[in-house]
Coordinates of C-alpha atoms in Angstrom, one line a residue:
X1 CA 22.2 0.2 3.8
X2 CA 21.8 -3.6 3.4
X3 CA 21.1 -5.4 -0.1
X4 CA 19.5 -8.6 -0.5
X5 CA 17.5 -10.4 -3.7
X6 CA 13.7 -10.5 -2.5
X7 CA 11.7 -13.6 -2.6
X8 CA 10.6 -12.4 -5.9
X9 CA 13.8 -12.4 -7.1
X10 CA 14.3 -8.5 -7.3
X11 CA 16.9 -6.7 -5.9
X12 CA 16.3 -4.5 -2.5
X13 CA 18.4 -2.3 -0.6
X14 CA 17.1 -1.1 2.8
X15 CA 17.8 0.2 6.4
X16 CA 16.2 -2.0 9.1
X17 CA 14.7 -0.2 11.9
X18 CA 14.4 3.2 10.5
X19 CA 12.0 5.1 7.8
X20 CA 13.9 7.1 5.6
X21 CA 12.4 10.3 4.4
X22 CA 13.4 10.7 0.8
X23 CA 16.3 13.3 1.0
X24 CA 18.0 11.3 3.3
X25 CA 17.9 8.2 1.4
X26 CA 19.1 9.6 -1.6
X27 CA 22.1 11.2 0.5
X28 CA 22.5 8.0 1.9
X29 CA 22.5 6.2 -1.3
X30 CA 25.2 8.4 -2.6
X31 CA 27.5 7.8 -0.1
X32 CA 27.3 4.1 -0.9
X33 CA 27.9 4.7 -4.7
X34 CA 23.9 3.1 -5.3
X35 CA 23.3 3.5 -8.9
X36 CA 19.5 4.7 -9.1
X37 CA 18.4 6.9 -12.5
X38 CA 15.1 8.0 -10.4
X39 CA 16.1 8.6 -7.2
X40 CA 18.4 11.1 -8.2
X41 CA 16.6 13.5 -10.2
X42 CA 16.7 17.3 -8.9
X43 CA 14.3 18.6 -12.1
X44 CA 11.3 17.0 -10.6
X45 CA 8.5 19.6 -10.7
X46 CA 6.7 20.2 -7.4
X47 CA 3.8 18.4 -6.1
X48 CA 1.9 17.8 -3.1
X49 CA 2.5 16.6 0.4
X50 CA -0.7 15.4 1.5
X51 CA -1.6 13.5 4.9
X52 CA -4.0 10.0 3.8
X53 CA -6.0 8.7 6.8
X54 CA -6.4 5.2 6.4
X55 CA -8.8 2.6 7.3
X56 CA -8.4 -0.4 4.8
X57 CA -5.5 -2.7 4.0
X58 CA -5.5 -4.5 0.7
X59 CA -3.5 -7.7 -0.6
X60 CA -3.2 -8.5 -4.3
X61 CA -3.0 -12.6 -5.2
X62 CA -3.2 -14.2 -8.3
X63 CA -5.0 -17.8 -9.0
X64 CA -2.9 -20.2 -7.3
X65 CA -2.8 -17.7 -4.5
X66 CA -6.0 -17.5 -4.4
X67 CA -6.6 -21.2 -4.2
X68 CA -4.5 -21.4 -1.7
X69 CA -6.2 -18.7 0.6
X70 CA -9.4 -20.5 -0.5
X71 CA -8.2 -23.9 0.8
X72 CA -6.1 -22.6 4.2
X73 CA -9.0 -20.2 5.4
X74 CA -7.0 -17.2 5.4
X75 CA -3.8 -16.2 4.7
X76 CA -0.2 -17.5 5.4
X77 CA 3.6 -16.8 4.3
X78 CA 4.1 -18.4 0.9
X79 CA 7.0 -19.4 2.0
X80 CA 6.7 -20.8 5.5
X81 CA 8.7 -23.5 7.2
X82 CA 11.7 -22.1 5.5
X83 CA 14.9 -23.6 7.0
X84 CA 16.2 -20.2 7.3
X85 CA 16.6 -18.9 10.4
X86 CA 16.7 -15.2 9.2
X87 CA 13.6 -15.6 7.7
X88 CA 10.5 -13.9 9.5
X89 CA 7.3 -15.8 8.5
X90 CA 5.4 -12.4 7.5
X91 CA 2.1 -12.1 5.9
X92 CA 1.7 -8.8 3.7
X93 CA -0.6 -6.1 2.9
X94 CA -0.7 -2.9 1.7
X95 CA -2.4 0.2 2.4
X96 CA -5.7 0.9 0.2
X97 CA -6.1 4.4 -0.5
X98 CA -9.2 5.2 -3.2
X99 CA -11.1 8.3 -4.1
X100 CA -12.5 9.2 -0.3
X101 CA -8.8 9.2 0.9
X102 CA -7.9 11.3 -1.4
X103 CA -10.5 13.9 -1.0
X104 CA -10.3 13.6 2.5
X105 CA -6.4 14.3 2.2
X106 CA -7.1 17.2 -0.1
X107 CA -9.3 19.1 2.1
X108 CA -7.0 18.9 5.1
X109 CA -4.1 19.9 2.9
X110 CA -5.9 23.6 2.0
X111 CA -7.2 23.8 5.5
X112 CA -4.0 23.3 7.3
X113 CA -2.3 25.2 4.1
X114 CA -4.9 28.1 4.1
X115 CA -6.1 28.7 7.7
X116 CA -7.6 31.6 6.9
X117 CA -9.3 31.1 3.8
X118 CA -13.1 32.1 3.4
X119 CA -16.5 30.2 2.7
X120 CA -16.6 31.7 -1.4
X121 CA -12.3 30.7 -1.7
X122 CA -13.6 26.9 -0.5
X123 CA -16.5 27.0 -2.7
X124 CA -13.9 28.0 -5.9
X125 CA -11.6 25.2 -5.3
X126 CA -11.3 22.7 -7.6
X127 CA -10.8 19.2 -7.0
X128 CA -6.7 18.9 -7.7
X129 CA -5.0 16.2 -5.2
X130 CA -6.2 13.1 -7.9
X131 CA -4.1 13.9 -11.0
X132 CA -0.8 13.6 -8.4
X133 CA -2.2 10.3 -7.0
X134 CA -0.6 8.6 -10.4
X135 CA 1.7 5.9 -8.3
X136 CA 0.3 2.2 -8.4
X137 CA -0.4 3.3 -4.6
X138 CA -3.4 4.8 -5.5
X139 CA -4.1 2.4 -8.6
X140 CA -7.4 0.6 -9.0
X141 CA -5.1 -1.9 -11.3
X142 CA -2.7 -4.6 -10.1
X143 CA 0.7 -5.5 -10.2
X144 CA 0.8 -8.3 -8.5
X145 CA -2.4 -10.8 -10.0
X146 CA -6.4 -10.2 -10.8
X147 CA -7.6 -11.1 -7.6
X148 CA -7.6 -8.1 -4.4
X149 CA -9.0 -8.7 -0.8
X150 CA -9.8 -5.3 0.7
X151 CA -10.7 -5.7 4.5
X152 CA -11.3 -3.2 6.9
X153 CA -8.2 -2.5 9.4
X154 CA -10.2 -3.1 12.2
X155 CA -11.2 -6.2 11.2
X156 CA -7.7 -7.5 10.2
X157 CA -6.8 -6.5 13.6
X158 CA -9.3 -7.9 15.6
X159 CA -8.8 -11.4 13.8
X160 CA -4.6 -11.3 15.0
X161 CA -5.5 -10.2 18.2
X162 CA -7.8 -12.9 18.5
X163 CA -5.8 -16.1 16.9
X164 CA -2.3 -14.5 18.0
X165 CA -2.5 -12.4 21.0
X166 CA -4.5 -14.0 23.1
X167 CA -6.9 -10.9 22.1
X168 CA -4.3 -8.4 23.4
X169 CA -3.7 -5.6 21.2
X170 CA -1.0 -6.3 19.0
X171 CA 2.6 -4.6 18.9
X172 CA 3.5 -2.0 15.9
X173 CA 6.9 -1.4 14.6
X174 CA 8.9 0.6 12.4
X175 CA 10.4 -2.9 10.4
X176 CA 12.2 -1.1 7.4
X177 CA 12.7 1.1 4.2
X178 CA 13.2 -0.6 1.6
X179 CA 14.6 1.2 -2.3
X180 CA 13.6 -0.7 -5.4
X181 CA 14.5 0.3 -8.8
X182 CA 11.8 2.8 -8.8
X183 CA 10.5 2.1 -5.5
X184 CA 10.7 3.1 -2.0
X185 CA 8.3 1.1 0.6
X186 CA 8.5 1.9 4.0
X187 CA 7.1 -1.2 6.1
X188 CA 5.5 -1.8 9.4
X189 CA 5.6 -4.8 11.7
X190 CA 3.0 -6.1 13.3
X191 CA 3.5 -9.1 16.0
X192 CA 2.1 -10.1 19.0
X193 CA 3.3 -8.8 22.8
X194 CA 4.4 -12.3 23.2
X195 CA 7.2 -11.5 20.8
X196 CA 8.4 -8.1 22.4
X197 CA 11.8 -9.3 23.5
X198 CA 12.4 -11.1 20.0
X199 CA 11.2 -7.7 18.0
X200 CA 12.5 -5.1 20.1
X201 CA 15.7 -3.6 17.8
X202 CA 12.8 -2.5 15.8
X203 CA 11.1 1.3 17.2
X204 CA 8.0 1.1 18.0
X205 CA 5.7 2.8 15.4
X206 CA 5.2 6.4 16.8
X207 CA 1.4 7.8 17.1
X208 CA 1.8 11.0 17.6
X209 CA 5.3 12.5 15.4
X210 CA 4.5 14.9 13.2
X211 CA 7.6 14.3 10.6
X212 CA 7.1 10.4 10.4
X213 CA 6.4 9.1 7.1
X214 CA 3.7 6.6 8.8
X215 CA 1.8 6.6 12.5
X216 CA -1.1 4.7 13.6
X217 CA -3.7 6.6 15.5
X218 CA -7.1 5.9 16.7
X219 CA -7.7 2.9 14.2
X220 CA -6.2 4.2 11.1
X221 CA -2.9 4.4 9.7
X222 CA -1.6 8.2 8.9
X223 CA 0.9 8.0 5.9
X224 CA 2.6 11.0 4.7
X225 CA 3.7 10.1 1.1
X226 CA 7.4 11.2 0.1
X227 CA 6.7 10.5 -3.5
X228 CA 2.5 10.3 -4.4
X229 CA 3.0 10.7 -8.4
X230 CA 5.6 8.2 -10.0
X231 CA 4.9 9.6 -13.3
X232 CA 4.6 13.2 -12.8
X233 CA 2.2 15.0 -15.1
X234 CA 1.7 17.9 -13.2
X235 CA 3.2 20.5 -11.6
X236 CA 1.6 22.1 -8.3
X237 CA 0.3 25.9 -8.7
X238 CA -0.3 27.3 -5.5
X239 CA -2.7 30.2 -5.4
X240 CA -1.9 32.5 -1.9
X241 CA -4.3 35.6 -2.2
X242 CA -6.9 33.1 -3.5
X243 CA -6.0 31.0 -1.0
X244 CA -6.2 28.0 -3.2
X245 CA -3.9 25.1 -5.0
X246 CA -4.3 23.8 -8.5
X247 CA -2.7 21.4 -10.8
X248 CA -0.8 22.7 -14.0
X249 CA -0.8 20.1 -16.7
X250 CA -0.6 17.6 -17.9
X251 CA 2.7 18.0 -19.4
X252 CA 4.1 17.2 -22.5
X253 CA 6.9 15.4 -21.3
X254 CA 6.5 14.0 -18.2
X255 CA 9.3 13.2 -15.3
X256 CA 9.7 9.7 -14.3
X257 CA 10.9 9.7 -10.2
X258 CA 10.7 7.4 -7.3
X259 CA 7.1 6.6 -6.0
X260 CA 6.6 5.9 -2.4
X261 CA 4.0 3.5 -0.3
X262 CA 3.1 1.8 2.9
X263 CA 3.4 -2.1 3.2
X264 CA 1.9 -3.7 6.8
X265 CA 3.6 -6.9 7.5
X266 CA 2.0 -9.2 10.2
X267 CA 4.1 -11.6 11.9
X268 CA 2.8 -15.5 11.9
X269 CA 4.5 -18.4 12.9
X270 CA 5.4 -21.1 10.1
X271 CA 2.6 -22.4 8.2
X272 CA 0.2 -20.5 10.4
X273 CA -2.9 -18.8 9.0
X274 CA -4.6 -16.1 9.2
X275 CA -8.3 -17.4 9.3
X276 CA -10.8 -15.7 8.2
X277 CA -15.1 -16.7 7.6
X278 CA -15.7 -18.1 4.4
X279 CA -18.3 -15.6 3.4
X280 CA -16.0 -12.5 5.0
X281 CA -13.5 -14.0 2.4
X282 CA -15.7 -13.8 -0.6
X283 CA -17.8 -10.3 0.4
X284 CA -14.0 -8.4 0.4
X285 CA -13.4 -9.7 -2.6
X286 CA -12.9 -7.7 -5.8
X287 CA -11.1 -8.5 -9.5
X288 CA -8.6 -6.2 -11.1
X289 CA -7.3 -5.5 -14.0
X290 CA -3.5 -5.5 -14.7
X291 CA -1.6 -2.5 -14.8
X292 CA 0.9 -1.4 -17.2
X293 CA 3.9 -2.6 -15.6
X294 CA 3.1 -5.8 -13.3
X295 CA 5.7 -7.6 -10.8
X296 CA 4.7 -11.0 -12.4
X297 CA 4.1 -12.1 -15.4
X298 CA 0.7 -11.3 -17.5
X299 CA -0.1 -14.9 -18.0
X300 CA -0.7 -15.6 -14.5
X301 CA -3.2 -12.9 -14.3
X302 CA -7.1 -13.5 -15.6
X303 CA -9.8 -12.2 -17.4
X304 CA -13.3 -11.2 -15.6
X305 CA -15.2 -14.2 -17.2
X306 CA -12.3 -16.7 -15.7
X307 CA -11.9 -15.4 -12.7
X308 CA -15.9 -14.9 -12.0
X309 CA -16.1 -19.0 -13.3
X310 CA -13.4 -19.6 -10.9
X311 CA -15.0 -18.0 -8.1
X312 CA -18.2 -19.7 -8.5
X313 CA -16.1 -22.8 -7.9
X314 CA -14.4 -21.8 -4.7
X315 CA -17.4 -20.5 -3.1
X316 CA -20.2 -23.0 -5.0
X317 CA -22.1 -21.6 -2.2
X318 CA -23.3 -18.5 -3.5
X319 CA -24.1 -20.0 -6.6
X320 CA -27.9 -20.3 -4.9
X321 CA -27.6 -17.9 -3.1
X322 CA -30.6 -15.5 -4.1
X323 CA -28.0 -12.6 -4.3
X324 CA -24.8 -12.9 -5.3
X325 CA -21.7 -10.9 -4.0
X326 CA -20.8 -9.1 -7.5
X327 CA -17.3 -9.6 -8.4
X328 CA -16.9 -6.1 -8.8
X329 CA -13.8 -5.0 -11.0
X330 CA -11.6 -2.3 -8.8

């Protein structure tokens, strides 16, 4: 395990090349002497291991981000034409999971759980897999600034094929795991076959493994969370001769333990940008609020009136237009 400061200045540990289920990691950590108050906690009640099939990447900016995405057409590395030559010039996104992922994930959980269980047992299930999904993972709120892009996966792909594969289909890798204070991300890598030779210490990201954390299958990333809850609330009550799962809680005194997600990083040369329509900018556009804990500071996030009066002057456009894209909070 490797340690570096991040670019924003937080300290990461992390294994190139590999994703680290949980157990693993914390053995590994151990061995090393790695300090971590979350990571090692054995009291953690149980909870769910759920499958999420997903279809939509998100990426969180705050205003001078979003300027900047504004101005370039799309989206570049903050940082590129760094004179380092061990920097990648990446562009980042995360994986958007909301309400239909979850209940999707939910009712493959009981079918694969309970094979066997009847048309009246389905009907008497209550909704459960939601009060786990307490991680900023699943959070409508933000930790990194008030304004979200949410684009289809296709589409995302379709654009780097087109401006950076010469519309081949691009190359996926396992890149690394990373271990935060609290958080483990497991990241993919996404570059173009042109690149195969440069990229090729890193796996390629399997499609078909049953234990990987993450695979990409017929247009959808598969993510199999090691650690869904973060702040864990609940403890998971499994019913077997009603063939059914529940959620005991919330507790009292909640546990506080690692919380797990998927990053996608897409590879771009410096200063290049991933372009994007104007209009396809502004219609996957949504505001958030900030979330309890944020990565940067409060003041550089907005409220709804700012950010909707600063929208209106990026995109002056739809001003008279005779319907508006609403700036919808997420």
């Amino acid at each position: 395990m490797q340690t570096q400061t991040n670019s924003r200045n937080y300290t990461e540990h992390f294994i190139e090349g590999q994703h680290v289920r949980l157990n693993d990691l914390r053995s590994i950590a151990e061995r090393q002497g790695l300090k971590n108050q979350y990571l090692y906690k054995e009291d953690v009640p149980e909870y769910p291991r759920p499958e999420f099939y997903v279809s939509q990447l998100k990426h969180d900016t705050e205003r001078r981000g979003l300027r900047g995405i504004r101005k370039d057409g799309g989206f570049k590395d903050p940082r590129g034409g760094s004179s380092d030559p061990c920097h990648l010039s990446l562009v980042w996104w995360s994986l958007a999971v909301g309400p239909e992922e979850i209940q999707a994930a939910e009712t493959r959980l009981l079918e694969e759980t309970y094979p066997d269980r009847v048309e009246e047992q389905a009907a008497e299930q209550e909704s459960f897999l939601w009060k786990f999904a307490s991680s900023p993972a699943f959070k409508r709120r933000s930790r990194l600034g008030s304004y979200r892009f949410r684009f289809p996966l296709e589409e995302v792909l379709t654009a780097y094929s087109e401006q950076f594969c010469s519309g081949a289909p691009p190359i996926m890798r396992v890149f690394k795991t990373s271990l935060y204070k609290q958080e483990v991300q497991y990241s993919v890598l996404v570059h173009s076959p042109a690149n195969q030779r440069f990229f090729s210490r890193f796996p390629l990201l399997p499609d078909d493994d049953l234990d990987a954390v993450c695979t990409y299958r017929d247009g959808h990333f598969i993510w199999r969370p090691e650690a869904m809850c973060k702040t864990h609330s609940y403890e998971l009550i499994r019913g077997p001769e009603e063939n059914q799962m529940d959620a005991w809680g919330p507790m009292k005194h909640p546990e506080f333990y690692v919380w797990d997600h998927v990053a996608v990083a897409l590879h771009v040369e410096n200063r290049q940008v991933l372009r994007f329509d104007p209009d396809q900018l502004r219609e996957n556009l949504r505001f958030c609020w900030w979330d309890n804990r944020t990565i940067i500071s409060k003041t550089h996030f907005d409220h709804f009136c700012r950010a909707h009066s600063l929208l209106r002057r990026l995109w002056p456009r739809y001003s008279w237009l005779e319907k508006e894209p609403p700036l919808r909070p997420t």
